[in-house]
PDB file of C-alpha atoms in Angstrom:
ATOM      1  CA  ARG A   1       6.242  -6.339  18.594  1.00  0.00           C
ATOM      2  CA  LYS A   2       5.270  -5.981  14.948  1.00  0.00           C
ATOM      3  CA  GLU A   3       4.924  -2.399  13.818  1.00  0.00           C
ATOM      4  CA  VAL A   4       1.431  -2.990  12.402  1.00  0.00           C
ATOM      5  CA  GLU A   5      -0.761  -5.662  13.983  1.00  0.00           C
ATOM      6  CA  GLN A   6      -4.108  -7.121  13.022  1.00  0.00           C
ATOM      7  CA  ASP A   7      -6.328  -9.920  14.249  1.00  0.00           C
ATOM      8  CA  PRO A   8      -5.812 -12.637  11.606  1.00  0.00           C
ATOM      9  CA  GLY A   9      -9.393 -13.917  11.951  1.00  0.00           C
ATOM     10  CA  PRO A  10     -11.092 -15.515  10.206  1.00  0.00           C
ATOM     11  CA  PHE A  11     -14.206 -13.480  10.752  1.00  0.00           C
ATOM     12  CA  ASN A  12     -17.231 -15.502   9.611  1.00  0.00           C
ATOM     13  CA  VAL A  13     -20.104 -13.085   9.111  1.00  0.00           C
ATOM     14  CA  PRO A  14     -23.598 -13.624   7.659  1.00  0.00           C
ATOM     15  CA  GLU A  15     -24.471 -11.709   4.528  1.00  0.00           C
ATOM     16  CA  GLY A  16     -26.025  -8.355   5.316  1.00  0.00           C
ATOM     17  CA  ALA A  17     -24.327  -7.992   8.685  1.00  0.00           C
ATOM     18  CA  THR A  18     -21.954  -5.231   9.754  1.00  0.00           C
ATOM     19  CA  VAL A  19     -18.358  -6.152  10.523  1.00  0.00           C
ATOM     20  CA  ALA A  20     -15.504  -4.106  11.933  1.00  0.00           C
ATOM     21  CA  PHE A  21     -11.750  -4.668  12.074  1.00  0.00           C
ATOM     22  CA  ASN A  22      -9.148  -2.824  14.065  1.00  0.00           C
ATOM     23  CA  CYS A  23      -5.462  -2.504  13.384  1.00  0.00           C
ATOM     24  CA  THR A  24      -2.876  -1.121  15.797  1.00  0.00           C
ATOM     25  CA  TYR A  25       0.402   0.536  14.916  1.00  0.00           C
ATOM     26  CA  SER A  26       3.362   1.023  17.231  1.00  0.00           C
ATOM     27  CA  ASN A  27       5.353   3.760  15.501  1.00  0.00           C
ATOM     28  CA  SER A  28       3.927   7.165  16.349  1.00  0.00           C
ATOM     29  CA  ALA A  29       5.854   8.569  13.377  1.00  0.00           C
ATOM     30  CA  SER A  30       3.456   6.822  11.005  1.00  0.00           C
ATOM     31  CA  GLN A  31       1.801   9.485   8.931  1.00  0.00           C
ATOM     32  CA  SER A  32      -0.318   7.793   6.302  1.00  0.00           C
ATOM     33  CA  PHE A  33      -2.696   4.887   6.608  1.00  0.00           C
ATOM     34  CA  PHE A  34      -4.539   2.667   4.176  1.00  0.00           C
ATOM     35  CA  TRP A  35      -6.737  -0.388   3.950  1.00  0.00           C
ATOM     36  CA  TYR A  36      -6.022  -2.875   1.167  1.00  0.00           C
ATOM     37  CA  ARG A  37      -8.019  -5.838   0.015  1.00  0.00           C
ATOM     38  CA  GLN A  38      -6.412  -9.050  -1.197  1.00  0.00           C
ATOM     39  CA  ASP A  39      -8.290 -11.861  -2.874  1.00  0.00           C
ATOM     40  CA  CYS A  40      -6.922 -15.390  -2.833  1.00  0.00           C
ATOM     41  CA  ARG A  41      -3.810 -15.739  -5.021  1.00  0.00           C
ATOM     42  CA  LYS A  42      -4.108 -12.138  -6.231  1.00  0.00           C
ATOM     43  CA  GLU A  43      -2.199  -8.949  -5.589  1.00  0.00           C
ATOM     44  CA  PRO A  44      -3.296  -6.506  -2.866  1.00  0.00           C
ATOM     45  CA  LYS A  45      -5.411  -3.605  -4.102  1.00  0.00           C
ATOM     46  CA  LEU A  46      -6.129  -0.328  -2.381  1.00  0.00           C
ATOM     47  CA  LEU A  47      -9.545  -0.257  -0.734  1.00  0.00           C
ATOM     48  CA  MET A  48      -9.326   3.185   0.812  1.00  0.00           C
ATOM     49  CA  SER A  49      -7.029   5.706   2.388  1.00  0.00           C
ATOM     50  CA  VAL A  50      -7.628   6.609   6.029  1.00  0.00           C
ATOM     51  CA  TYR A  51      -7.836  10.261   6.967  1.00  0.00           C
ATOM     52  CA  SER A  52      -7.602  11.814  10.418  1.00  0.00           C
ATOM     53  CA  SER A  53     -11.211  13.000  10.230  1.00  0.00           C
ATOM     54  CA  GLY A  54     -12.456   9.599   9.144  1.00  0.00           C
ATOM     55  CA  ASN A  55     -13.808   8.836   5.710  1.00  0.00           C
ATOM     56  CA  GLU A  56     -16.549   6.865   4.060  1.00  0.00           C
ATOM     57  CA  ASP A  57     -16.818   5.190   0.672  1.00  0.00           C
ATOM     58  CA  GLY A  58     -20.184   3.591   0.124  1.00  0.00           C
ATOM     59  CA  ARG A  59     -20.557   0.735   2.607  1.00  0.00           C
ATOM     60  CA  PHE A  60     -17.027   1.183   3.932  1.00  0.00           C
ATOM     61  CA  THR A  61     -15.952   3.546   6.697  1.00  0.00           C
ATOM     62  CA  ALA A  62     -12.379   4.022   7.870  1.00  0.00           C
ATOM     63  CA  GLN A  63     -11.279   5.830  11.006  1.00  0.00           C
ATOM     64  CA  LEU A  64      -7.967   6.792  12.590  1.00  0.00           C
ATOM     65  CA  ASN A  65      -7.381   7.193  16.313  1.00  0.00           C
ATOM     66  CA  ARG A  66      -3.938   8.721  16.764  1.00  0.00           C
ATOM     67  CA  ALA A  67      -4.158   8.885  20.556  1.00  0.00           C
ATOM     68  CA  SER A  68      -4.642   5.123  20.817  1.00  0.00           C
ATOM     69  CA  GLN A  69      -2.696   4.372  17.647  1.00  0.00           C
ATOM     70  CA  TYR A  70      -5.229   2.307  15.781  1.00  0.00           C
ATOM     71  CA  ILE A  71      -7.186   2.425  12.574  1.00  0.00           C
ATOM     72  CA  SER A  72     -10.495   0.738  11.921  1.00  0.00           C
ATOM     73  CA  LEU A  73     -12.546  -0.456   8.975  1.00  0.00           C
ATOM     74  CA  LEU A  74     -16.303  -0.865   9.137  1.00  0.00           C
ATOM     75  CA  ILE A  75     -18.218  -2.725   6.440  1.00  0.00           C
ATOM     76  CA  ARG A  76     -21.983  -2.323   6.437  1.00  0.00           C
ATOM     77  CA  ASP A  77     -24.522  -4.548   4.677  1.00  0.00           C
ATOM     78  CA  SER A  78     -21.808  -7.068   3.862  1.00  0.00           C
ATOM     79  CA  LYS A  79     -21.910  -8.883   0.522  1.00  0.00           C
ATOM     80  CA  LEU A  80     -20.590 -12.289  -0.482  1.00  0.00           C
ATOM     81  CA  SER A  81     -18.100 -10.450  -2.689  1.00  0.00           C
ATOM     82  CA  ASP A  82     -16.589  -8.794   0.394  1.00  0.00           C
ATOM     83  CA  SER A  83     -14.962 -12.118   1.298  1.00  0.00           C
ATOM     84  CA  ALA A  84     -11.230 -11.434   1.168  1.00  0.00           C
ATOM     85  CA  THR A  85      -8.226 -10.636   3.309  1.00  0.00           C
ATOM     86  CA  TYR A  86      -8.014  -7.027   4.486  1.00  0.00           C
ATOM     87  CA  LEU A  87      -4.580  -5.546   5.068  1.00  0.00           C
ATOM     88  CA  CYS A  88      -3.957  -2.420   7.056  1.00  0.00           C
ATOM     89  CA  VAL A  89      -0.983  -0.263   6.218  1.00  0.00           C
ATOM     90  CA  GLY A  90       0.952   2.406   8.073  1.00  0.00           C
ATOM     91  CA  GLY A  91       3.329   4.669   6.215  1.00  0.00           C
ATOM     92  CA  ARG A  92       6.168   6.784   7.506  1.00  0.00           C
ATOM     93  CA  ASP A  93       9.090   8.669   6.047  1.00  0.00           C
ATOM     94  CA  ASP A  94      11.117   5.702   4.902  1.00  0.00           C
ATOM     95  CA  LYS A  95       8.601   2.986   4.046  1.00  0.00           C
ATOM     96  CA  ILE A  96       5.103   1.596   4.193  1.00  0.00           C
ATOM     97  CA  ILE A  97       4.430  -1.273   6.582  1.00  0.00           C
ATOM     98  CA  PHE A  98       1.736  -3.881   5.991  1.00  0.00           C
ATOM     99  CA  GLY A  99      -0.117  -5.811   8.628  1.00  0.00           C
ATOM    100  CA  LYS A 100      -0.486  -9.559   8.091  1.00  0.00           C
ATOM    101  CA  GLY A 101      -4.136  -9.190   7.203  1.00  0.00           C
ATOM    102  CA  THR A 102      -7.543 -10.156   8.551  1.00  0.00           C
ATOM    103  CA  ARG A 103      -9.482 -12.849   6.718  1.00  0.00           C
ATOM    104  CA  LEU A 104     -13.186 -12.209   6.216  1.00  0.00           C
ATOM    105  CA  HIS A 105     -15.679 -14.845   5.101  1.00  0.00           C
ATOM    106  CA  ILE A 106     -19.193 -13.672   4.294  1.00  0.00           C
ATOM    107  CA  LEU A 107     -21.651 -16.529   4.718  1.00  0.00           C
ATOM    108  CA  PRO A 108     -24.779 -16.847   2.552  1.00  0.00           C
TER     109      PRO A 108
ATOM    110  CA  ILE B   1       2.115  -1.467 -20.430  1.00  0.00           C
ATOM    111  CA  ALA B   2      -0.453  -0.097 -18.025  1.00  0.00           C
ATOM    112  CA  GLY B   3       0.491   0.147 -14.369  1.00  0.00           C
ATOM    113  CA  ILE B   4       3.046  -2.244 -12.988  1.00  0.00           C
ATOM    114  CA  THR B   5       4.129  -5.487 -14.620  1.00  0.00           C
ATOM    115  CA  GLN B   6       6.108  -8.418 -13.261  1.00  0.00           C
ATOM    116  CA  ALA B   7       7.784 -11.228 -15.132  1.00  0.00           C
ATOM    117  CA  PRO B   8       7.753 -14.161 -15.064  1.00  0.00           C
ATOM    118  CA  THR B   9       4.355 -14.936 -13.521  1.00  0.00           C
ATOM    119  CA  SER B  10       5.679 -18.237 -12.234  1.00  0.00           C
ATOM    120  CA  GLN B  11       8.947 -20.131 -12.223  1.00  0.00           C
ATOM    121  CA  ILE B  12      10.384 -23.383 -10.961  1.00  0.00           C
ATOM    122  CA  LEU B  13      14.062 -22.960 -10.213  1.00  0.00           C
ATOM    123  CA  ALA B  14      16.798 -25.388  -9.217  1.00  0.00           C
ATOM    124  CA  ALA B  15      18.552 -24.584  -5.968  1.00  0.00           C
ATOM    125  CA  GLY B  16      21.832 -22.802  -6.502  1.00  0.00           C
ATOM    126  CA  ARG B  17      20.725 -21.114  -9.705  1.00  0.00           C
ATOM    127  CA  ARG B  18      20.685 -17.366 -10.216  1.00  0.00           C
ATOM    128  CA  MET B  19      17.352 -15.736 -11.032  1.00  0.00           C
ATOM    129  CA  THR B  20      16.193 -12.197 -11.739  1.00  0.00           C
ATOM    130  CA  LEU B  21      12.579 -11.207 -11.253  1.00  0.00           C
ATOM    131  CA  ARG B  22      11.614  -8.260 -13.398  1.00  0.00           C
ATOM    132  CA  CYS B  23       9.384  -5.361 -12.462  1.00  0.00           C
ATOM    133  CA  THR B  24       8.438  -2.403 -14.660  1.00  0.00           C
ATOM    134  CA  GLN B  25       6.062   0.475 -14.012  1.00  0.00           C
ATOM    135  CA  ASP B  26       4.890   3.195 -16.363  1.00  0.00           C
ATOM    136  CA  MET B  27       3.355   5.521 -13.779  1.00  0.00           C
ATOM    137  CA  ARG B  28       6.578   7.485 -13.171  1.00  0.00           C
ATOM    138  CA  HIS B  29       6.403   6.591  -9.486  1.00  0.00           C
ATOM    139  CA  ASN B  30       9.470   7.457  -7.452  1.00  0.00           C
ATOM    140  CA  ALA B  31       9.221   4.640  -4.924  1.00  0.00           C
ATOM    141  CA  MET B  32       9.332   0.934  -5.662  1.00  0.00           C
ATOM    142  CA  TYR B  33       9.285  -2.140  -3.431  1.00  0.00           C
ATOM    143  CA  TRP B  34       9.764  -5.868  -3.443  1.00  0.00           C
ATOM    144  CA  TYR B  35       7.758  -8.006  -1.006  1.00  0.00           C
ATOM    145  CA  ARG B  36       7.511 -11.707  -0.455  1.00  0.00           C
ATOM    146  CA  GLN B  37       4.310 -13.233   0.853  1.00  0.00           C
ATOM    147  CA  ASP B  38       4.229 -16.524   2.698  1.00  0.00           C
ATOM    148  CA  LEU B  39       1.297 -18.207   4.411  1.00  0.00           C
ATOM    149  CA  GLY B  40       0.917 -16.939   7.946  1.00  0.00           C
ATOM    150  CA  LEU B  41       3.674 -14.350   7.590  1.00  0.00           C
ATOM    151  CA  GLY B  42       1.975 -11.721   5.491  1.00  0.00           C
ATOM    152  CA  LEU B  43       3.818  -9.346   3.183  1.00  0.00           C
ATOM    153  CA  ARG B  44       7.446  -8.880   4.159  1.00  0.00           C
ATOM    154  CA  LEU B  45       9.520  -6.121   2.626  1.00  0.00           C
ATOM    155  CA  ILE B  46      12.720  -7.334   0.960  1.00  0.00           C
ATOM    156  CA  HIS B  47      14.168  -4.147  -0.555  1.00  0.00           C
ATOM    157  CA  TYR B  48      12.876  -0.759  -1.525  1.00  0.00           C
ATOM    158  CA  SER B  49      13.928   2.281  -3.511  1.00  0.00           C
ATOM    159  CA  ASN B  50      12.710   5.812  -2.933  1.00  0.00           C
ATOM    160  CA  THR B  51      14.103   7.146  -6.215  1.00  0.00           C
ATOM    161  CA  ALA B  52      16.215   6.068  -9.160  1.00  0.00           C
ATOM    162  CA  GLY B  53      19.782   5.399  -8.091  1.00  0.00           C
ATOM    163  CA  THR B  54      19.016   4.605  -4.446  1.00  0.00           C
ATOM    164  CA  THR B  55      17.963   1.408  -2.700  1.00  0.00           C
ATOM    165  CA  GLY B  56      17.391   0.314   0.866  1.00  0.00           C
ATOM    166  CA  LYS B  57      17.056  -2.908   2.826  1.00  0.00           C
ATOM    167  CA  GLY B  58      13.741  -4.053   4.153  1.00  0.00           C
ATOM    168  CA  GLU B  59      12.825  -6.665   6.724  1.00  0.00           C
ATOM    169  CA  VAL B  60      14.207  -9.746   4.905  1.00  0.00           C
ATOM    170  CA  PRO B  61      16.990  -8.655   2.501  1.00  0.00           C
ATOM    171  CA  ASP B  62      19.413 -11.568   2.876  1.00  0.00           C
ATOM    172  CA  GLY B  63      19.922 -13.570  -0.307  1.00  0.00           C
ATOM    173  CA  TYR B  64      18.428 -10.841  -2.494  1.00  0.00           C
ATOM    174  CA  SER B  65      19.791  -7.826  -4.316  1.00  0.00           C
ATOM    175  CA  VAL B  66      18.154  -5.025  -6.268  1.00  0.00           C
ATOM    176  CA  SER B  67      19.136  -2.187  -8.558  1.00  0.00           C
ATOM    177  CA  ARG B  68      17.359   0.974  -9.670  1.00  0.00           C
ATOM    178  CA  ALA B  69      19.104   2.237 -12.756  1.00  0.00           C
ATOM    179  CA  ASN B  70      16.060   4.216 -13.901  1.00  0.00           C
ATOM    180  CA  THR B  71      12.606   5.216 -12.690  1.00  0.00           C
ATOM    181  CA  ASP B  72      10.696   2.448 -14.416  1.00  0.00           C
ATOM    182  CA  ASP B  73      12.587  -0.742 -13.601  1.00  0.00           C
ATOM    183  CA  PHE B  74      13.355  -2.444 -10.288  1.00  0.00           C
ATOM    184  CA  PRO B  75      14.705  -5.978 -10.799  1.00  0.00           C
ATOM    185  CA  LEU B  76      15.177  -8.390  -7.897  1.00  0.00           C
ATOM    186  CA  THR B  77      18.012 -10.905  -8.116  1.00  0.00           C
ATOM    187  CA  LEU B  78      18.482 -14.123  -6.211  1.00  0.00           C
ATOM    188  CA  ALA B  79      22.198 -14.834  -6.569  1.00  0.00           C
ATOM    189  CA  SER B  80      22.003 -18.475  -5.508  1.00  0.00           C
ATOM    190  CA  ALA B  81      18.464 -19.648  -4.865  1.00  0.00           C
ATOM    191  CA  VAL B  82      17.586 -21.781  -1.831  1.00  0.00           C
ATOM    192  CA  PRO B  83      14.333 -23.650  -1.102  1.00  0.00           C
ATOM    193  CA  SER B  84      13.407 -21.166   1.655  1.00  0.00           C
ATOM    194  CA  GLN B  85      13.058 -18.551  -1.064  1.00  0.00           C
ATOM    195  CA  THR B  86      10.025 -20.379  -2.410  1.00  0.00           C
ATOM    196  CA  SER B  87       7.331 -17.738  -2.158  1.00  0.00           C
ATOM    197  CA  VAL B  88       5.067 -15.341  -3.989  1.00  0.00           C
ATOM    198  CA  TYR B  89       6.935 -12.153  -4.835  1.00  0.00           C
ATOM    199  CA  PHE B  90       5.136  -8.860  -5.315  1.00  0.00           C
ATOM    200  CA  CYS B  91       6.597  -5.708  -6.754  1.00  0.00           C
ATOM    201  CA  ALA B  92       4.882  -2.431  -5.928  1.00  0.00           C
ATOM    202  CA  SER B  93       5.303   1.257  -6.611  1.00  0.00           C
ATOM    203  CA  SER B  94       4.050   4.512  -5.147  1.00  0.00           C
ATOM    204  CA  VAL B  95       4.519   8.208  -5.794  1.00  0.00           C
ATOM    205  CA  THR B  96       6.388   8.557  -2.502  1.00  0.00           C
ATOM    206  CA  LEU B  97       7.497   6.136   0.201  1.00  0.00           C
ATOM    207  CA  GLN B  98       4.454   7.040   2.288  1.00  0.00           C
ATOM    208  CA  GLY B  99       1.914   6.885  -0.460  1.00  0.00           C
ATOM    209  CA  GLU B 100      -0.664   4.543  -1.858  1.00  0.00           C
ATOM    210  CA  ALA B 101       1.062   1.527  -3.394  1.00  0.00           C
ATOM    211  CA  PHE B 102       0.129  -0.241  -6.605  1.00  0.00           C
ATOM    212  CA  PHE B 103       1.069  -3.884  -6.956  1.00  0.00           C
ATOM    213  CA  GLY B 104       2.090  -6.112  -9.808  1.00  0.00           C
ATOM    214  CA  GLN B 105       0.297  -9.398 -10.292  1.00  0.00           C
ATOM    215  CA  GLY B 106       3.008 -11.357  -8.490  1.00  0.00           C
ATOM    216  CA  THR B 107       5.593 -13.994  -9.347  1.00  0.00           C
ATOM    217  CA  ARG B 108       5.205 -17.481  -7.908  1.00  0.00           C
ATOM    218  CA  LEU B 109       8.664 -18.888  -7.407  1.00  0.00           C
ATOM    219  CA  THR B 110       9.380 -22.466  -6.405  1.00  0.00           C
ATOM    220  CA  VAL B 111      12.962 -23.419  -5.587  1.00  0.00           C
ATOM    221  CA  VAL B 112      13.598 -27.165  -5.663  1.00  0.00           C
TER     222      VAL B 112
END
């Protein structure tokens, strides 16, 4: 089992809709969590960190459920520019582990 | 230099040749990483370093070597390139091994 797993998608979502992704992690020692965004043929860029209490940044909300070992990302009022691959990341003492990513296509 | 820089941005390499991919950061980050990204396989960690002078193996280290002589530089060497090493290579750095990572723009390597 991969240490960090995501649904690869693609998620095809109409503009303006709300979309949510989950990501599960298997190593309970993971201590830090992030969501990254990667556009086609570009490097991954940090979207947001994920805190135990949950956190929000504009249209984006991230949550962590330690009991069930998953993190989630919610995008409200989706825009065409949100089309990308979203990578979830779990970090522990010796390294950070990336999921394979979830592809999101926002449809006009 | 601002952030993290990789060179070259792309390269076509004959099989059997030696190649070093360069990575430099000016953020004084302790941790640095090399990933390869292939379609359907996501980012796979090749090697990492948590501080100057130390390195560690990641998920796919075979055929690659790294060094960390100082804080800023983390070169990746392919001693004898093979076609299966055709990939996009990303270097990244973070303050600590658990922290937010910043990526270089990537190196597209084709081994023929």
